[in-house]
Short mmCIF file of C-alpha atoms in Angstrom, two decimals:
data_model
loop_
_atom_site.label_atom_id
_atom_site.label_comp_id
_atom_site.label_asym_id
_atom_site.label_seq_id
_atom_site.Cartn_x
_atom_site.Cartn_y
_atom_site.Cartn_z
CA MET K 17 -24.39 13.05 26.21
CA LYS K 18 -23.76 15.92 23.83
CA TYR K 19 -22.27 15.69 20.36
CA THR K 20 -20.36 18.04 18.05
CA GLU K 21 -20.31 18.21 14.29
CA GLU K 22 -16.67 17.14 14.59
CA HIS K 23 -17.94 13.76 15.84
CA GLU K 24 -16.93 14.21 19.46
CA TRP K 25 -19.04 13.22 22.42
CA LEU K 26 -19.10 15.16 25.72
CA ARG K 27 -20.25 13.70 29.00
CA VAL K 28 -20.65 15.89 32.05
CA GLU K 29 -19.31 14.24 35.22
CA ASP K 30 -19.73 16.58 38.19
CA ASP K 31 -17.72 19.66 37.27
CA VAL K 32 -15.64 18.14 34.49
CA ILE K 33 -16.50 17.23 30.92
CA VAL K 34 -15.21 13.96 29.50
CA VAL K 35 -14.48 14.08 25.76
CA GLY K 36 -14.02 11.34 23.21
CA ILE K 37 -14.89 10.56 19.60
CA THR K 38 -18.03 8.75 18.51
CA GLU K 39 -18.21 5.16 17.36
CA HIS K 40 -19.12 6.50 13.94
CA ALA K 41 -15.94 8.59 13.83
CA ALA K 42 -13.79 5.69 15.05
CA GLU K 43 -15.23 3.48 12.36
CA GLN K 44 -14.60 6.09 9.68
CA LEU K 45 -11.00 6.55 10.82
CA GLY K 46 -10.30 2.83 10.74
CA ASP K 47 -7.78 1.09 12.99
CA ILE K 48 -6.15 3.73 15.20
CA VAL K 49 -2.41 3.23 15.67
CA PHE K 50 -1.23 6.39 17.42
CA ILE K 51 -2.71 9.06 19.68
CA GLU K 52 -0.98 12.17 20.90
CA LEU K 53 -2.71 13.70 23.91
CA PRO K 54 -2.46 17.30 25.15
CA ASP K 55 -0.60 18.38 28.28
CA VAL K 56 -2.64 18.47 31.47
CA GLY K 57 -3.16 22.06 32.56
CA LYS K 58 -3.28 23.41 29.03
CA GLU K 59 -5.79 26.21 28.44
CA VAL K 60 -7.60 25.75 25.15
CA VAL K 61 -10.07 27.68 23.06
CA LYS K 62 -12.87 26.00 21.09
CA ASP K 63 -11.54 24.55 17.82
CA ASP K 64 -7.89 24.46 18.95
CA ASP K 65 -6.14 21.25 17.87
CA VAL K 66 -5.81 19.19 21.03
CA VAL K 67 -5.36 15.56 20.03
CA VAL K 68 -3.65 13.96 17.04
CA ILE K 69 -4.98 10.62 15.88
CA GLU K 70 -3.21 8.49 13.32
CA SER K 71 -5.15 5.62 11.86
CA VAL K 72 -4.06 3.10 9.25
CA LYS K 73 -5.47 5.58 6.74
CA ALA K 74 -4.53 9.11 7.76
CA ALA K 75 -3.78 11.62 10.48
CA SER K 76 -6.68 13.55 11.99
CA ASP K 77 -6.88 16.33 14.55
CA ILE K 78 -9.39 16.39 17.34
CA LEU K 79 -10.48 19.92 18.19
CA ALA K 80 -11.31 21.36 21.58
CA PRO K 81 -15.12 21.30 21.72
CA ILE K 82 -15.32 24.20 24.19
CA ASP K 83 -13.12 26.79 25.92
CA GLY K 84 -11.48 25.60 29.10
CA GLU K 85 -8.63 23.75 30.75
CA ILE K 86 -7.44 20.20 30.10
CA VAL K 87 -7.52 18.60 33.56
CA GLU K 88 -6.85 14.95 32.76
CA VAL K 89 -5.89 12.81 29.75
CA ASN K 90 -6.37 9.10 29.14
CA GLU K 91 -2.73 8.01 29.26
CA ALA K 92 -3.72 4.39 28.59
CA LEU K 93 -4.41 5.32 24.97
CA THR K 94 -0.75 6.08 24.30
CA ASP K 95 0.14 2.40 24.55
CA ALA K 96 -3.21 1.02 23.41
CA PRO K 97 -4.67 3.43 20.84
CA SER K 98 -6.95 0.73 19.44
CA THR K 99 -9.03 1.08 22.63
CA VAL K 100 -10.78 3.91 20.79
CA ASN K 101 -11.90 1.47 18.07
CA ASP K 102 -13.00 -1.09 20.62
CA ASP K 103 -14.81 1.17 23.08
CA ALA K 104 -15.07 4.72 21.72
CA ILE K 105 -17.60 5.97 24.25
CA GLY K 106 -16.21 4.11 27.28
CA LYS K 107 -12.54 3.23 27.85
CA GLY K 108 -11.64 5.18 24.71
CA TRP K 109 -12.28 8.60 26.29
CA MET K 110 -9.53 11.06 25.45
CA PHE K 111 -9.41 13.97 27.86
CA LYS K 112 -11.32 15.79 30.57
CA MET K 113 -11.89 19.54 30.60
CA LYS K 114 -13.05 22.18 32.99
CA ALA K 115 -15.30 24.46 30.98
CA ASP K 116 -14.99 28.23 31.16
CA ASP K 117 -18.64 28.52 30.28
CA MET K 118 -20.95 25.52 30.55
CA SER K 119 -23.50 27.23 28.34
CA GLN K 120 -21.27 26.38 25.33
CA LEU K 121 -22.79 22.91 25.59
CA ASP K 122 -26.32 24.16 25.16
CA ASP K 123 -26.22 24.42 21.36
CA MET K 124 -24.69 20.98 20.88
CA MET K 125 -26.59 18.02 19.48
CA ASP K 126 -28.21 15.40 21.64
CA GLU K 127 -28.03 11.74 20.64
CA ALA K 128 -31.12 11.89 18.42
CA ALA K 129 -29.86 14.96 16.60
CA TYR K 130 -26.39 13.42 16.12
CA LYS K 131 -27.87 10.22 14.72
CA LYS K 132 -29.78 12.33 12.24
CA PHE K 133 -26.60 14.33 11.48
CA ILE K 134 -24.63 11.23 10.48
CA GLY K 135 -27.61 9.93 8.56
CA MET Q 24 -17.46 9.57 -10.25
CA SER Q 25 -19.47 8.26 -13.18
CA ASP Q 26 -16.38 7.89 -15.35
CA LEU Q 27 -14.77 5.47 -12.89
CA LYS Q 28 -14.06 2.10 -14.42
CA THR Q 29 -15.02 -1.09 -12.64
CA THR Q 30 -13.55 -4.57 -12.55
CA VAL Q 31 -15.72 -7.65 -13.12
CA LEU Q 32 -15.54 -8.32 -9.37
CA ASN Q 33 -17.17 -4.99 -8.47
CA ALA Q 34 -20.53 -6.51 -7.49
CA LEU Q 35 -18.78 -9.14 -5.36
CA HIS Q 36 -16.79 -6.46 -3.50
CA ARG Q 37 -20.01 -4.64 -2.69
CA GLU Q 38 -21.74 -7.84 -1.64
CA LEU Q 39 -18.80 -8.54 0.70
CA GLY Q 40 -19.32 -5.12 2.30
CA ALA Q 41 -16.26 -3.39 0.88
CA LYS Q 42 -15.68 0.31 1.25
CA MET Q 43 -15.02 1.45 -2.31
CA VAL Q 44 -12.66 4.26 -3.34
CA PRO Q 45 -11.37 5.62 -6.64
CA PHE Q 46 -7.91 4.25 -7.43
CA ALA Q 47 -6.07 4.77 -10.73
CA GLY Q 48 -9.39 5.48 -12.43
CA TYR Q 49 -11.10 2.40 -11.00
CA ASP Q 50 -13.72 1.92 -8.32
CA MET Q 51 -11.78 -0.38 -5.97
CA PRO Q 52 -12.20 -1.88 -2.48
CA VAL Q 53 -9.97 -0.13 0.08
CA GLN Q 54 -11.14 -2.40 2.88
CA TYR Q 55 -13.75 -4.99 3.79
CA PRO Q 56 -15.60 -5.24 7.11
CA LEU Q 57 -12.57 -6.94 8.72
CA GLY Q 58 -10.63 -3.65 8.44
CA VAL Q 59 -7.11 -2.87 7.24
CA MET Q 60 -5.25 -4.09 10.31
CA LYS Q 61 -6.97 -7.48 10.56
CA GLU Q 62 -6.88 -7.99 6.79
CA HIS Q 63 -3.14 -7.41 6.85
CA LEU Q 64 -2.57 -9.83 9.72
CA HIS Q 65 -4.87 -12.42 8.16
CA CYS Q 66 -2.89 -12.35 4.92
CA ARG Q 67 0.37 -12.93 6.82
CA ALA Q 68 -1.18 -15.72 8.93
CA ARG Q 69 -3.35 -17.55 6.40
CA ALA Q 70 -4.36 -16.34 2.91
CA GLY Q 71 -5.79 -13.19 1.36
CA LEU Q 72 -7.53 -12.62 -1.96
CA PHE Q 73 -6.90 -9.34 -3.80
CA ASP Q 74 -8.61 -8.02 -6.91
CA VAL Q 75 -5.85 -6.58 -9.09
CA SER Q 76 -7.86 -6.61 -12.31
CA HIS Q 77 -7.22 -2.90 -12.74
CA MET Q 78 -3.63 -3.72 -13.64
CA GLY Q 79 -2.75 -4.07 -17.31
CA GLN Q 80 -2.18 -7.48 -18.87
CA VAL Q 81 -0.48 -7.43 -22.25
CA ILE Q 82 0.83 -10.08 -24.62
CA VAL Q 83 3.68 -9.25 -26.98
CA ARG Q 84 4.61 -11.46 -29.90
CA ALA Q 85 6.57 -11.15 -33.13
CA PRO Q 86 7.04 -13.09 -36.36
CA GLY Q 87 10.62 -13.84 -35.35
CA GLY Q 88 9.45 -15.47 -32.12
CA TYR Q 89 10.72 -14.82 -28.60
CA ALA Q 90 14.15 -13.64 -29.72
CA GLU Q 91 12.61 -10.77 -31.67
CA VAL Q 92 10.27 -9.84 -28.83
CA ALA Q 93 13.12 -9.93 -26.32
CA THR Q 94 15.37 -7.75 -28.47
CA ALA Q 95 12.60 -5.16 -28.85
CA MET Q 96 11.79 -5.22 -25.14
CA GLU Q 97 15.43 -4.85 -24.14
CA ALA Q 98 15.41 -1.47 -25.91
CA LEU Q 99 12.84 -0.31 -23.31
CA VAL Q 100 13.98 -1.97 -20.07
CA PRO Q 101 17.42 -2.42 -18.46
CA VAL Q 102 16.88 -6.09 -17.65
CA ASP Q 103 17.87 -9.38 -19.27
CA VAL Q 104 14.80 -10.33 -21.30
CA ALA Q 105 16.53 -12.56 -23.83
CA GLY Q 106 17.90 -14.77 -21.09
CA LEU Q 107 14.55 -15.32 -19.43
CA HIS Q 108 13.72 -19.01 -19.51
CA ASP Q 109 10.39 -20.28 -20.72
CA GLY Q 110 7.94 -20.44 -17.82
CA ARG Q 111 9.80 -17.86 -15.76
CA GLN Q 112 8.99 -14.32 -14.72
CA ARG Q 113 11.17 -11.32 -13.91
CA TYR Q 114 10.76 -7.81 -12.46
CA ALA Q 115 11.55 -4.93 -14.81
CA MET Q 116 11.03 -1.21 -15.30
CA PHE Q 117 10.52 1.07 -18.28
CA THR Q 118 13.11 3.83 -18.15
CA ASN Q 119 13.25 7.28 -19.78
CA ASP Q 120 16.17 9.14 -21.34
CA ALA Q 121 17.08 10.72 -18.00
CA GLY Q 122 17.23 7.27 -16.40
CA GLY Q 123 13.96 7.80 -14.56
CA ILE Q 124 11.38 5.05 -14.11
CA GLU Q 125 8.26 5.34 -16.27
CA ASP Q 126 6.67 2.26 -14.69
CA ASP Q 127 7.64 -0.98 -13.03
CA LEU Q 128 6.31 -4.25 -14.39
CA MET Q 129 6.53 -8.01 -14.54
CA LEU Q 130 7.76 -9.84 -17.64
CA ALA Q 131 6.96 -13.52 -18.15
CA ARG Q 132 8.17 -15.73 -20.95
CA ARG Q 133 5.44 -17.98 -22.24
CA GLY Q 134 6.85 -20.01 -25.10
CA GLU Q 135 7.41 -17.62 -27.97
CA GLU Q 136 5.54 -14.72 -26.39
CA LEU Q 137 6.02 -12.31 -23.54
CA PHE Q 138 3.26 -11.78 -20.98
CA VAL Q 139 3.54 -8.34 -19.39
CA VAL Q 140 1.76 -7.03 -16.29
CA VAL Q 141 1.87 -3.27 -15.71
CA ASN Q 142 0.46 -0.82 -13.18
CA ALA Q 143 -3.10 0.42 -13.64
CA GLY Q 144 -2.18 4.10 -13.59
CA CYS Q 145 0.45 3.68 -16.32
CA LYS Q 146 -1.12 1.05 -18.52
CA ASP Q 147 -2.33 3.31 -21.33
CA ALA Q 148 1.08 4.95 -21.61
CA ASP Q 149 2.83 1.57 -21.34
CA ILE Q 150 0.72 0.04 -24.10
CA GLN Q 151 1.37 3.08 -26.28
CA ARG Q 152 5.12 2.88 -25.54
CA MET Q 153 5.29 -0.81 -26.45
CA THR Q 154 3.11 -0.38 -29.54
CA GLU Q 155 5.19 2.52 -30.87
CA GLN Q 156 8.63 1.43 -29.77
CA MET Q 157 8.67 -2.32 -30.36
CA PRO Q 158 8.84 -2.37 -34.15
CA GLY Q 159 7.70 -5.59 -35.77
CA CYS Q 160 6.01 -6.75 -32.58
CA GLU Q 161 2.33 -7.27 -32.00
CA VAL Q 162 1.24 -5.66 -28.71
CA LEU Q 163 -2.05 -7.15 -27.57
CA PRO Q 164 -3.74 -5.76 -24.47
CA VAL Q 165 -5.69 -8.52 -22.74
CA THR Q 166 -9.07 -6.95 -22.12
CA ASP Q 167 -11.20 -9.99 -21.33
CA ARG Q 168 -9.45 -11.37 -18.27
CA ALA Q 169 -9.52 -10.45 -14.60
CA LEU Q 170 -6.45 -10.66 -12.37
CA VAL Q 171 -6.51 -11.72 -8.74
CA ALA Q 172 -3.74 -12.32 -6.22
CA LEU Q 173 -3.88 -15.03 -3.58
CA GLN Q 174 -1.21 -14.35 -0.98
CA GLY Q 175 -0.18 -15.85 2.33
CA PRO Q 176 1.27 -19.00 3.86
CA GLU Q 177 -1.87 -21.03 3.09
CA ALA Q 178 -2.17 -19.81 -0.52
CA GLU Q 179 -0.45 -22.90 -1.86
CA ALA Q 180 -2.74 -25.39 -0.11
CA VAL Q 181 -5.84 -23.36 -0.93
CA LEU Q 182 -5.06 -23.14 -4.62
CA GLU Q 183 -3.75 -26.69 -5.02
CA ALA Q 184 -7.06 -27.97 -3.60
CA ILE Q 185 -8.98 -26.48 -6.53
CA VAL Q 186 -6.27 -26.07 -9.16
CA PRO Q 187 -4.03 -29.14 -9.13
CA GLY Q 188 -0.51 -28.34 -10.25
CA ALA Q 189 -0.29 -24.97 -8.53
CA ALA Q 190 1.79 -26.29 -5.64
CA ALA Q 191 4.52 -27.57 -7.92
CA MET Q 192 5.36 -24.05 -9.09
CA ARG Q 193 8.35 -22.26 -7.57
CA PHE Q 194 8.74 -18.55 -6.82
CA MET Q 195 8.58 -16.59 -10.11
CA ASP Q 196 7.40 -19.59 -12.14
CA ILE Q 197 4.47 -19.07 -14.48
CA ALA Q 198 2.08 -21.68 -15.85
CA ILE Q 199 -1.18 -22.08 -17.69
CA LEU Q 200 -3.31 -24.64 -15.87
CA PRO Q 201 -6.73 -25.97 -16.84
CA SER Q 202 -9.41 -25.62 -14.14
CA ASP Q 203 -13.15 -25.64 -13.53
CA TRP Q 204 -12.98 -21.93 -14.39
CA GLY Q 205 -11.25 -22.29 -17.74
CA ASP Q 206 -7.53 -21.95 -18.34
CA LEU Q 207 -5.87 -20.01 -15.55
CA TRP Q 208 -2.67 -18.04 -16.17
CA LEU Q 209 -0.70 -18.32 -12.97
CA SER Q 210 2.49 -16.84 -11.66
CA ARG Q 211 3.94 -17.69 -8.30
CA SER Q 212 4.54 -14.15 -7.17
CA GLY Q 213 2.81 -11.18 -5.63
CA TYR Q 214 3.46 -7.94 -3.85
CA THR Q 215 3.06 -8.69 -0.17
CA GLY Q 216 6.30 -10.42 0.78
CA GLU Q 217 4.31 -13.61 1.25
CA ASP Q 218 4.28 -16.74 -0.86
CA GLY Q 219 1.37 -16.75 -3.26
CA TYR Q 220 0.04 -16.44 -6.76
CA GLU Q 221 -1.26 -13.96 -9.25
CA ILE Q 222 -3.97 -15.55 -11.33
CA SER Q 223 -5.45 -14.33 -14.60
CA VAL Q 224 -8.93 -15.73 -15.23
CA GLU Q 225 -11.52 -15.13 -17.96
CA ASP Q 226 -13.84 -12.23 -17.09
CA GLY Q 227 -16.91 -14.45 -17.28
CA ARG Q 228 -15.50 -16.98 -14.81
CA ALA Q 229 -13.73 -14.58 -12.44
CA GLU Q 230 -16.50 -14.09 -9.88
CA GLU Q 231 -17.19 -17.80 -9.67
CA PHE Q 232 -13.47 -18.46 -9.23
CA ALA Q 233 -13.13 -15.76 -6.56
CA ARG Q 234 -16.07 -17.28 -4.68
CA ALA Q 235 -14.47 -20.73 -4.84
CA LEU Q 236 -11.37 -19.28 -3.17
CA LEU Q 237 -13.35 -17.27 -0.61
CA ASP Q 238 -15.38 -20.38 0.25
CA GLN Q 239 -12.28 -21.84 1.82
CA ASP Q 240 -11.87 -21.14 5.50
CA ALA Q 241 -8.33 -19.79 5.15
CA VAL Q 242 -9.22 -17.04 2.67
CA GLU Q 243 -10.43 -13.50 3.38
CA PRO Q 244 -10.80 -10.71 0.82
CA ILE Q 245 -8.15 -8.00 1.25
CA GLY Q 246 -8.48 -4.37 0.15
CA LEU Q 247 -6.03 -1.77 -1.12
CA GLY Q 248 -5.41 -0.47 2.41
CA ALA Q 249 -3.82 -3.69 3.59
CA ARG Q 250 -2.21 -4.22 0.20
CA ASP Q 251 -0.30 -1.00 0.84
CA SER Q 252 0.84 -1.87 4.36
CA LEU Q 253 1.79 -5.40 3.26
CA ARG Q 254 3.94 -4.19 0.37
CA LEU Q 255 5.56 -1.50 2.52
CA GLU Q 256 6.50 -4.00 5.23
CA ALA Q 257 7.99 -6.09 2.43
CA GLY Q 258 10.06 -3.06 1.33
CA LEU Q 259 8.44 -2.98 -2.12
CA CYS Q 260 8.05 0.20 -4.14
CA LEU Q 261 4.71 1.72 -5.07
CA TYR Q 262 4.93 3.39 -8.47
CA GLY Q 263 4.15 7.11 -8.38
CA HIS Q 264 5.28 7.27 -4.76
CA ASP Q 265 8.59 5.50 -4.08
CA ILE Q 266 9.62 5.47 -7.71
CA ASP Q 267 8.63 7.72 -10.59
CA ALA Q 268 9.92 9.41 -13.75
CA LYS Q 269 12.37 11.43 -11.63
CA THR Q 270 13.95 8.52 -9.73
CA ASN Q 271 16.34 6.13 -11.41
CA PRO Q 272 16.77 2.43 -10.57
CA VAL Q 273 20.12 2.96 -8.83
CA GLU Q 274 18.74 5.66 -6.53
CA ALA Q 275 15.70 3.46 -5.96
CA ASN Q 276 17.94 0.58 -4.82
CA LEU Q 277 16.61 -1.54 -7.67
CA GLY Q 278 20.02 -2.20 -9.21
CA TRP Q 279 19.54 -5.93 -8.42
CA ALA Q 280 16.94 -5.99 -11.21
CA ILE Q 281 19.59 -5.03 -13.78
CA GLN Q 282 21.43 -8.21 -14.68
CA LYS Q 283 25.15 -8.28 -15.48
CA VAL Q 284 24.54 -8.84 -19.18
CA ARG Q 285 22.96 -5.37 -19.48
CA ARG Q 286 25.59 -3.59 -17.37
CA SER Q 287 28.90 -2.04 -18.44
CA GLY Q 288 31.08 -4.80 -19.85
CA GLY Q 289 28.10 -7.12 -20.32
CA LYS Q 290 27.35 -8.84 -23.61
CA ARG Q 291 24.28 -6.69 -24.25
CA GLU Q 292 25.45 -3.63 -22.36
CA GLY Q 293 23.09 -0.64 -22.33
CA GLY Q 294 20.80 0.00 -25.25
CA PHE Q 295 17.86 1.09 -23.08
CA PRO Q 296 16.64 4.63 -22.36
CA GLY Q 297 18.83 6.41 -19.83
CA ALA Q 298 21.65 3.85 -20.01
CA ASP Q 299 24.20 6.69 -20.09
CA VAL Q 300 22.93 7.82 -16.67
CA ILE Q 301 22.16 4.45 -15.08
CA LEU Q 302 25.21 2.39 -16.08
CA PRO Q 303 27.83 4.76 -14.60
CA GLN Q 304 25.77 5.06 -11.41
CA LEU Q 305 25.67 1.27 -11.05
CA VAL Q 306 29.46 1.45 -10.76
CA SER Q 307 30.06 4.69 -8.87
CA GLY Q 308 26.78 4.94 -6.95
CA ALA Q 309 24.02 7.54 -6.96
CA ASP Q 310 23.93 10.73 -4.91
CA ARG Q 311 20.84 9.64 -3.02
CA ARG Q 312 19.29 6.35 -2.14
CA ARG Q 313 15.93 4.85 -1.23
CA VAL Q 314 16.09 3.61 2.36
CA GLY Q 315 13.90 2.15 5.05
CA LEU Q 316 13.13 4.42 7.99
CA SER Q 317 12.07 3.27 11.40
CA PRO Q 318 10.52 6.24 13.25
CA GLU Q 319 10.85 6.39 17.03
CA GLY Q 320 7.61 5.94 18.95
CA ARG Q 321 4.32 4.97 17.35
CA ALA Q 322 3.49 7.90 15.06
CA PRO Q 323 3.74 7.08 11.36
CA MET Q 324 5.89 9.36 9.20
CA ARG Q 325 3.77 9.64 6.09
CA GLU Q 326 4.47 10.38 2.46
CA GLY Q 327 5.72 13.92 1.95
CA THR Q 328 7.37 14.27 5.37
CA ALA Q 329 10.55 16.34 4.99
CA LEU Q 330 13.72 14.71 6.34
CA PHE Q 331 16.57 16.56 8.06
CA ALA Q 332 20.08 15.56 9.15
CA ASP Q 333 19.78 17.29 12.51
CA GLU Q 334 17.18 17.83 15.16
CA THR Q 335 17.23 21.58 14.58
CA GLY Q 336 18.09 23.86 11.67
CA GLY Q 337 19.47 22.99 8.28
CA GLU Q 338 17.82 22.38 4.96
CA ALA Q 339 15.74 19.30 4.19
CA ILE Q 340 17.93 16.46 2.96
CA GLY Q 341 15.19 14.19 1.65
CA THR Q 342 11.56 13.17 1.72
CA VAL Q 343 9.46 10.26 2.87
CA THR Q 344 7.81 8.57 -0.13
CA SER Q 345 5.67 6.01 1.74
CA GLY Q 346 4.79 5.79 5.39
CA ALA Q 347 2.33 3.85 7.47
CA PHE Q 348 1.95 1.74 10.56
CA GLY Q 349 3.12 -1.84 10.06
CA PRO Q 350 0.59 -4.21 11.63
CA SER Q 351 2.96 -7.21 11.63
CA ILE Q 352 6.01 -5.35 12.90
CA GLU Q 353 3.76 -3.38 15.28
CA ALA Q 354 5.62 -0.19 14.57
CA PRO Q 355 5.59 2.71 12.15
CA MET Q 356 7.63 2.30 8.97
CA SER Q 357 8.58 4.56 6.12
CA MET Q 358 10.60 4.59 2.95
CA GLY Q 359 12.25 7.67 1.53
CA TYR Q 360 15.26 9.12 -0.19
CA VAL Q 361 18.35 10.45 1.63
CA PRO Q 362 21.86 11.42 0.46
CA VAL Q 363 24.16 8.38 0.30
CA ASP Q 364 26.32 9.59 3.19
CA LEU Q 365 23.24 9.35 5.42
CA ALA Q 366 21.93 6.11 3.92
CA SER Q 367 23.78 3.56 6.09
CA PRO Q 368 21.64 1.49 8.44
CA GLY Q 369 21.84 2.86 11.97
CA THR Q 370 22.04 6.50 10.90
CA THR Q 371 19.55 8.78 12.62
CA VAL Q 372 17.65 11.36 10.59
CA TYR Q 373 14.70 13.56 11.57
CA GLY Q 374 11.30 13.80 9.96
CA GLU Q 375 9.25 16.93 10.49
CA VAL Q 376 5.82 15.82 11.65
CA ARG Q 377 3.33 18.52 12.64
CA GLY Q 378 6.15 21.03 13.06
CA LYS Q 379 8.24 18.79 15.31
CA ARG Q 380 11.35 16.89 14.27
CA MET Q 381 11.02 13.23 15.14
CA ALA Q 382 13.95 10.83 15.07
CA ALA Q 383 13.97 7.94 12.62
CA THR Q 384 16.66 5.32 12.15
CA ILE Q 385 17.76 4.18 8.71
CA VAL Q 386 17.13 0.44 8.52
CA ALA Q 387 17.73 -2.30 5.97
CA LEU Q 388 14.69 -3.31 3.91
CA PRO Q 389 12.43 -5.22 4.12
CA PHE Q 390 10.88 -4.41 7.49
CA LYS Q 391 9.36 -7.90 7.49
CA PRO Q 392 11.44 -10.69 5.90
CA ALA Q 393 9.86 -12.29 2.85
CA ASN Q 394 8.30 -15.72 2.98
CA PHE Q 395 8.76 -16.88 -0.62
CA LYS Q 396 8.84 -20.48 -1.78
CA ARG Q 397 12.05 -20.64 -3.79
#
């Protein structure tokens, strides 16, 4: 798994990259009550807003971690957004992307580095 | 951060694993490990303990007894203070000359004196206002007592078990009851829409008392996060958000708090700041009104969201003043101000959220019916 400074995780599955937020991020956000997912087929550039999360505390944007195309979204989250709190790195995945350039993942943190990053 | 004030329960909050935030100049728990959603639901199902020691407790007395205190207070608030019976409490607000609300507060008659509870953020100004503008009265801030709220359907049983006499109180009754933690000043009230109590306890006994409550299976500590969603579901105003110096009680839909005796034609008509604005509006209505808003879908419409009459075009017609997700109603909920012609329940307005206009229906408040013991 790779991690961003925006507290996203990326898991490479064959030729797609599954993206979600970390358990640490989910805990910081608090109980999540609403998730707005992007349209499948959307072309995004790194740092574009792609997902809106509303928790009991505030609204947050999830940014595209890399350039590419959104190829699938986790529709189940629309009706059960708290899945992200319960299982952030499993059933709480948010979207899948096809990367324009897989080398964008090279500079990202591994688990050890992310753990150090969040202290 | 170093100039943040603390309540005497600060160490207990930390021991309980609270996440602390600055609120009205105090270091306060926003949530405990249970989290906002579960704390909210627990309070509605069983009982929740809140630290509200940051709020101001003030005693007002006068040589002429209650009548003199009441007369002086009625010059600052539009409510019937003189007619308040001993042992009873009433909601009030300090108004300004424009009719705006300077703070909202609770007034309790305790024999010959008045016990006043005001918001943390306004307490210095409130104490100054009372001191300067209640001639002949002694205004005594209570600085050696904590204040906690115990709210929820099991609050009565929980408190009666350790403070006999609590269960006999009715909604808005106040009492001073002896206990193992010294004399407790109780009121049967709160700000969650649930039955419950607010309890003033000596600083030195407060932690021990809080632990005695938390020791009971039904009680969980509840932070400011859930306090906010509970009060919003109950349709209650948060000062500085839903009401402020620029909103008057009629616009704020708080006209019910202004008794007949203070209204036009009443025996003690007017005589409070802004009466010339407020009294006519009580008869003819205000131009805008605080309403409940039920947004479509699951996305909350938060404070500051601009409201529009139509899905496209036009100028903003109002603003959301509080908005969150309601854990008990399992839906988003907001309060805000709209022009009176758009204030009827069932009317659709549109809130602009992230550049998109989202429909919201005007609904009667509260979102969640109250569960008081009358």
